[in-house]
Coordinates of C-alpha atoms in Angstrom, one line a residue:
X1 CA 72.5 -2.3 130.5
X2 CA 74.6 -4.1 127.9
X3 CA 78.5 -4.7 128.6
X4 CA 80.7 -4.6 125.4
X5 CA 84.3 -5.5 125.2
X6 CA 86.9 -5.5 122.8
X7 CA 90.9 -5.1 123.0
X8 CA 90.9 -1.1 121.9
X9 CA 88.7 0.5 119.6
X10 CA 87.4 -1.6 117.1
X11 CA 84.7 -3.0 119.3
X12 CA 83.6 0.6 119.3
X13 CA 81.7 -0.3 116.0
X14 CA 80.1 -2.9 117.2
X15 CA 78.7 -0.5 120.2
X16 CA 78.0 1.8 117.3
X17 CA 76.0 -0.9 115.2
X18 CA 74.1 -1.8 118.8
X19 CA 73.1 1.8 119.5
X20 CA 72.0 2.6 116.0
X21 CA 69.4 -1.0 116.0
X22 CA 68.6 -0.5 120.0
X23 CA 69.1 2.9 121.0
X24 CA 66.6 2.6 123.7
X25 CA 69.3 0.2 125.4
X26 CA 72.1 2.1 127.3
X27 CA 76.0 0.0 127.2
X28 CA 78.8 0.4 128.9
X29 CA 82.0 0.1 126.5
X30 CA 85.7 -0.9 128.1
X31 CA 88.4 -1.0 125.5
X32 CA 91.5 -2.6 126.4
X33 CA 94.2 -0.3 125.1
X34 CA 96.6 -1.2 127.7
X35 CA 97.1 -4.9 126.9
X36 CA 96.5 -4.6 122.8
X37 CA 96.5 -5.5 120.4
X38 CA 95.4 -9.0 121.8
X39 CA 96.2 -11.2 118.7
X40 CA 99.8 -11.9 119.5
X41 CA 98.5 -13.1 122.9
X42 CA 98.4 -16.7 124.0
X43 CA 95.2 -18.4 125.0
X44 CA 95.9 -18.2 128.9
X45 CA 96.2 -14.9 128.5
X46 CA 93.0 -14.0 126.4
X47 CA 90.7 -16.2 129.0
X48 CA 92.4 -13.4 131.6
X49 CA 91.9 -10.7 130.3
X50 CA 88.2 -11.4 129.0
X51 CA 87.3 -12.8 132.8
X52 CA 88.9 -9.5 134.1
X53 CA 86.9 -7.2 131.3
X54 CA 83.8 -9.0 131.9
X55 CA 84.2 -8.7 135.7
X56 CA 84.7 -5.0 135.6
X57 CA 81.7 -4.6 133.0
X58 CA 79.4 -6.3 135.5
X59 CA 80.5 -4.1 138.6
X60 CA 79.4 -1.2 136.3
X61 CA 75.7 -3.1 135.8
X62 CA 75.9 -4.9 132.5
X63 CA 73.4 -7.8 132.3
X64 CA 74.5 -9.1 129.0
X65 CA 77.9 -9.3 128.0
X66 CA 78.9 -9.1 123.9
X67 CA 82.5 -10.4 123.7
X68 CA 83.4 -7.3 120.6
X69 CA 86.6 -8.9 120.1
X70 CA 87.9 -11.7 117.8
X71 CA 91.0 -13.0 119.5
X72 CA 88.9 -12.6 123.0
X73 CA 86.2 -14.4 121.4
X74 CA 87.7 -17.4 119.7
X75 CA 89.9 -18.0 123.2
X76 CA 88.0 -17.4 125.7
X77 CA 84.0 -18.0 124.6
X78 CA 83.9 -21.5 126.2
X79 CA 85.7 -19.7 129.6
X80 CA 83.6 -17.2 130.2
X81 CA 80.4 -19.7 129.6
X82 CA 81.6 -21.7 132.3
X83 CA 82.4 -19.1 134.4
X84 CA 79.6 -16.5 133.7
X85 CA 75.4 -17.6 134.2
X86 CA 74.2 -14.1 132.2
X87 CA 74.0 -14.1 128.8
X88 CA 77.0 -14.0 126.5
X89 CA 77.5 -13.0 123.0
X90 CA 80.5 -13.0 120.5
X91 CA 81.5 -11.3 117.3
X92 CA 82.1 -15.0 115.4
X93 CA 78.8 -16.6 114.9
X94 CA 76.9 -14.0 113.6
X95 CA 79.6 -13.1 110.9
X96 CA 79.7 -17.0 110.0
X97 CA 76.1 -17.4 110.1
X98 CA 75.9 -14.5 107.8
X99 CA 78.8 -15.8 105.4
X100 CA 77.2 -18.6 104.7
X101 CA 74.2 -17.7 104.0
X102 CA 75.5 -15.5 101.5
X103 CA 78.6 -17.3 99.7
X104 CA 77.6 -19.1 96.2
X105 CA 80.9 -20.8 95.2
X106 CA 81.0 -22.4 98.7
X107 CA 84.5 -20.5 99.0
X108 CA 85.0 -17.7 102.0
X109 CA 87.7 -15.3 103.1
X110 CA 88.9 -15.1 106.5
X111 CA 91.2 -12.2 107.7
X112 CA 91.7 -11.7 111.6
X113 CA 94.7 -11.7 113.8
X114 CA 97.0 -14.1 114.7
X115 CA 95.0 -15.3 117.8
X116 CA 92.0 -15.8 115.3
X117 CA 93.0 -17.6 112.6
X118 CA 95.3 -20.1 114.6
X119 CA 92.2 -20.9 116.5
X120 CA 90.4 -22.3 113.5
X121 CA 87.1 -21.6 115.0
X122 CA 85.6 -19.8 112.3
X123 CA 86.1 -22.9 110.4
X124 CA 85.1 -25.1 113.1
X125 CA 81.7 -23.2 113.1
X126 CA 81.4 -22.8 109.5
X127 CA 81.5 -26.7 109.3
X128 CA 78.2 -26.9 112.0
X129 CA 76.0 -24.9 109.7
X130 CA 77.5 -25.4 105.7
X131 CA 79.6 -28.7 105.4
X132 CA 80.1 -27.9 101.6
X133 CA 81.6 -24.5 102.3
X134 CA 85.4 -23.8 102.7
X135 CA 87.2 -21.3 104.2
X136 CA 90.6 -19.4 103.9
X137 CA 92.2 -17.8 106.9
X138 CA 94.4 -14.9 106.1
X139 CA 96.3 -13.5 109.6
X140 CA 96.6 -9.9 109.2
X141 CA 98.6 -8.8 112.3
X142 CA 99.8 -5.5 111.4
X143 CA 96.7 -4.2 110.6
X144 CA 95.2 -3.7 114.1
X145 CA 98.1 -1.0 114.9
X146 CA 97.5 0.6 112.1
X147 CA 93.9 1.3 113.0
X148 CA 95.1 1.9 116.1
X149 CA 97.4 4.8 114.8
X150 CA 94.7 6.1 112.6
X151 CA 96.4 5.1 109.6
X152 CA 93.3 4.4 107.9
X153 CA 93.8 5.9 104.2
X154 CA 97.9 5.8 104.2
X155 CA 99.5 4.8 101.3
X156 CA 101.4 2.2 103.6
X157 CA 98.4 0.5 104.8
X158 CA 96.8 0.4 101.2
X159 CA 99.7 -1.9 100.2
X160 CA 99.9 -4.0 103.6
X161 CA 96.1 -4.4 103.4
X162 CA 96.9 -5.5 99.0
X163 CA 99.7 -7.8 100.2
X164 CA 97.3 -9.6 102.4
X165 CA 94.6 -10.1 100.7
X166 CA 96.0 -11.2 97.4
X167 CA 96.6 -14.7 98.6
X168 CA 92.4 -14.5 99.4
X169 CA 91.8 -13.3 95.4
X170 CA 93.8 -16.2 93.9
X171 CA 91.7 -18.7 96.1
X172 CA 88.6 -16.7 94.1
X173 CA 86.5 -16.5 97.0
X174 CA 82.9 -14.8 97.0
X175 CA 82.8 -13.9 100.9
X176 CA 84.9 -12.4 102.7
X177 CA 84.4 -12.1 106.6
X178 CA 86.0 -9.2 108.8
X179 CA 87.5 -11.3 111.3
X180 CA 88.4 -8.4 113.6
X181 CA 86.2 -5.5 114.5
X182 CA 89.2 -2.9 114.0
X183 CA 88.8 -4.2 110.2
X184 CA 85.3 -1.9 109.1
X185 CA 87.3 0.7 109.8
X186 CA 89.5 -0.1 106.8
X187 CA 86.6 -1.3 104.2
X188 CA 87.5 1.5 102.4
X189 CA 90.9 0.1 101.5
X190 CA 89.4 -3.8 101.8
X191 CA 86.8 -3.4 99.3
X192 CA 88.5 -2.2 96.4
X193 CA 91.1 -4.8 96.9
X194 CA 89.7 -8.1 96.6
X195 CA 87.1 -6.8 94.3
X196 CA 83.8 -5.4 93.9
X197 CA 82.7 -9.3 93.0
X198 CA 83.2 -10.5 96.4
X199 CA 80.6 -9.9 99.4
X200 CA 82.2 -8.4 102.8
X201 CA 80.7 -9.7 106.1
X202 CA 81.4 -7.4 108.8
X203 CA 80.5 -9.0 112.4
X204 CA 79.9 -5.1 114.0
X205 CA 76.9 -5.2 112.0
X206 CA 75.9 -8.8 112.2
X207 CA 76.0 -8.9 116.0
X208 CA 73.7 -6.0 116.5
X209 CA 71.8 -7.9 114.5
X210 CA 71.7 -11.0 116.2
X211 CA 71.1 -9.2 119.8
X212 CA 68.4 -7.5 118.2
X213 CA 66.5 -10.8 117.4
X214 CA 67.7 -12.3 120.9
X215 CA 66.0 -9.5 122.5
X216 CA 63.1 -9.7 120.4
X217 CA 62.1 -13.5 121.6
X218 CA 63.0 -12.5 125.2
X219 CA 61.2 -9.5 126.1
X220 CA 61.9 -10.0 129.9
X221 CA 65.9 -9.4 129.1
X222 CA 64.9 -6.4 126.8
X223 CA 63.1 -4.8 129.5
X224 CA 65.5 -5.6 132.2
X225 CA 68.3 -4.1 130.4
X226 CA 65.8 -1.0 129.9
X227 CA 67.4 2.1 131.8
X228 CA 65.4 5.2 130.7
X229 CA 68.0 8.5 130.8
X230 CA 70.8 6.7 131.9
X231 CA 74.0 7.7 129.0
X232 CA 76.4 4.8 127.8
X233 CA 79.7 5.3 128.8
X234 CA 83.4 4.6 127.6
X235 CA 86.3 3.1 129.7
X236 CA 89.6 2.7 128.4
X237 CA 93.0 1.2 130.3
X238 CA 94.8 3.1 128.4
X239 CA 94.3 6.8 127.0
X240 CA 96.5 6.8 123.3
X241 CA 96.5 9.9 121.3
X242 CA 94.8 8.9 118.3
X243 CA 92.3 7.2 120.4
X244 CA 90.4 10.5 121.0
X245 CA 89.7 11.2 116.7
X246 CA 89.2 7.7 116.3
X247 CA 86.5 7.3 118.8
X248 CA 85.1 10.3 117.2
X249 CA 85.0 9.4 113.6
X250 CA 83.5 6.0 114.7
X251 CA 80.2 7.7 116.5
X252 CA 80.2 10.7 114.5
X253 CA 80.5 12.9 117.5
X254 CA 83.2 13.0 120.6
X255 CA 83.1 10.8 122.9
X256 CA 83.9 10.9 126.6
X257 CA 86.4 8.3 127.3
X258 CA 87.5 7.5 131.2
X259 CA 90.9 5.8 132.0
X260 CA 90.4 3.3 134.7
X261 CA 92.9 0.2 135.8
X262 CA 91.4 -3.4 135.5

């Protein structure tokens, strides 16, 4: 079984991404609701929570752990390495990985939380693989409650998401990475704002992608995370209204979500 994390609901697209490329592999999902959104949080606190999250998704059965969160992920990665002996994947570098292979003009768009930019581990990773590239960090911290609200076509978030991204269009970049995996929920409003021209990475879809082709060369893990007619399943620490319709509209059907403390 696969263990996904993420502060709320925007790891839910990566779970979606995973179960559309491997739905023969059953996950258990734990969003975080009660201590989001995790970009204002301090590093201390990050490594907590993701040891906590990934301790709870193993007591549930999860052999492989994917880190769906970006704040979580740029903390806390090196933490839970050390800590943890089973395999460990995160949401950042897939996206870079895929940003550079794709940027022409050497110039890419960041936008993430607070938490994520600050880190500067995109860059730091974008430097390992493409030396010539730049990038340009944008924190977007109001952007995550919105999502979280299901303010996802409101005049008000059109103009937040303009306002933050206009700083990105002047530094004409070709890429632009989704540092947060609330943010696909919102390429509606992204896209047409920093312009058809530029590329958008989103790291749902890229991490499926690269747990796909980890699977692939080790088909010991695949078939050890193999559990014919057993159903994923969706905890929450906290139960939101919106949370309910939003989980919906991400899988395209309801979804049962279970409140449990961690």
């Amino acid at each position: 079984m696969i263990g996904i994390f993420d502060s709320g609901v925007g790891g839910m697209t990566v779970a979606r991404a995973i179960e559309q490329l491997l739905p023969d592999l059953p996950y258990v999902y734990f969003g975080d609701l009660a201590h989001s959104p995790y970009g204002s949080k301090s590093p201390e606190m990050l490594i907590e929570y993701a040891c906590r999250n990934t301790d709870f998704l193993l007591k549930q059965g999860a052999k492989i752990i994917v880190i769906a969160c970006n704040s979580a992920a740029s903390a806390a990665s090196g933490a839970l390495a050390a800590r943890y002996s089973l395999p460990l994947i995160d949401v950042i570098s897939p996206a870079v990985q895929a940003a550079a292979r794709l940027s022409q003009n050497s110039r890419i768009g960041l936008i993430g939380t607070r938490a994520t930019v600050n880190s500067g581990v995109y860059a730091t990773r974008l430097q390992e693989i493409r030396p010539d590239c730049r990038i340009f960090s944008q924190a977007c911290p109001l952007l995550v409650p919105l999502v979280e609200e299901g303010w996802l076509d409101r005049r008000e978030t059109k103009t937040i998401v303009r306002s933050y991204l206009r700083p990105l269009r002047n530094r004409q970049i070709d890429t632009l990475i989704l540092g947060c995996t609330h943010y696909p929920l919102l390429t509606g409003i992204i896209g047409p704002r920093i312009g058809k021209r530029v590329r958008i990475v989103s790291s749902s879809g890229e991490v499926a992608r690269h747990l796909k082709e980890l699977l692939d060369a080790r088909p010991s893990l695949y078939a050890a995370l193999r559990a014919p007619g057993l159903a994923n399943r969706y905890y929450v620490s906290d139960l939101p209204a919106p949370v309910g319709s939003l989980a919906a509209a991400i899988f395209g059907r309801p979804v049962h979500l279970e409140k449990v403390n961690v």
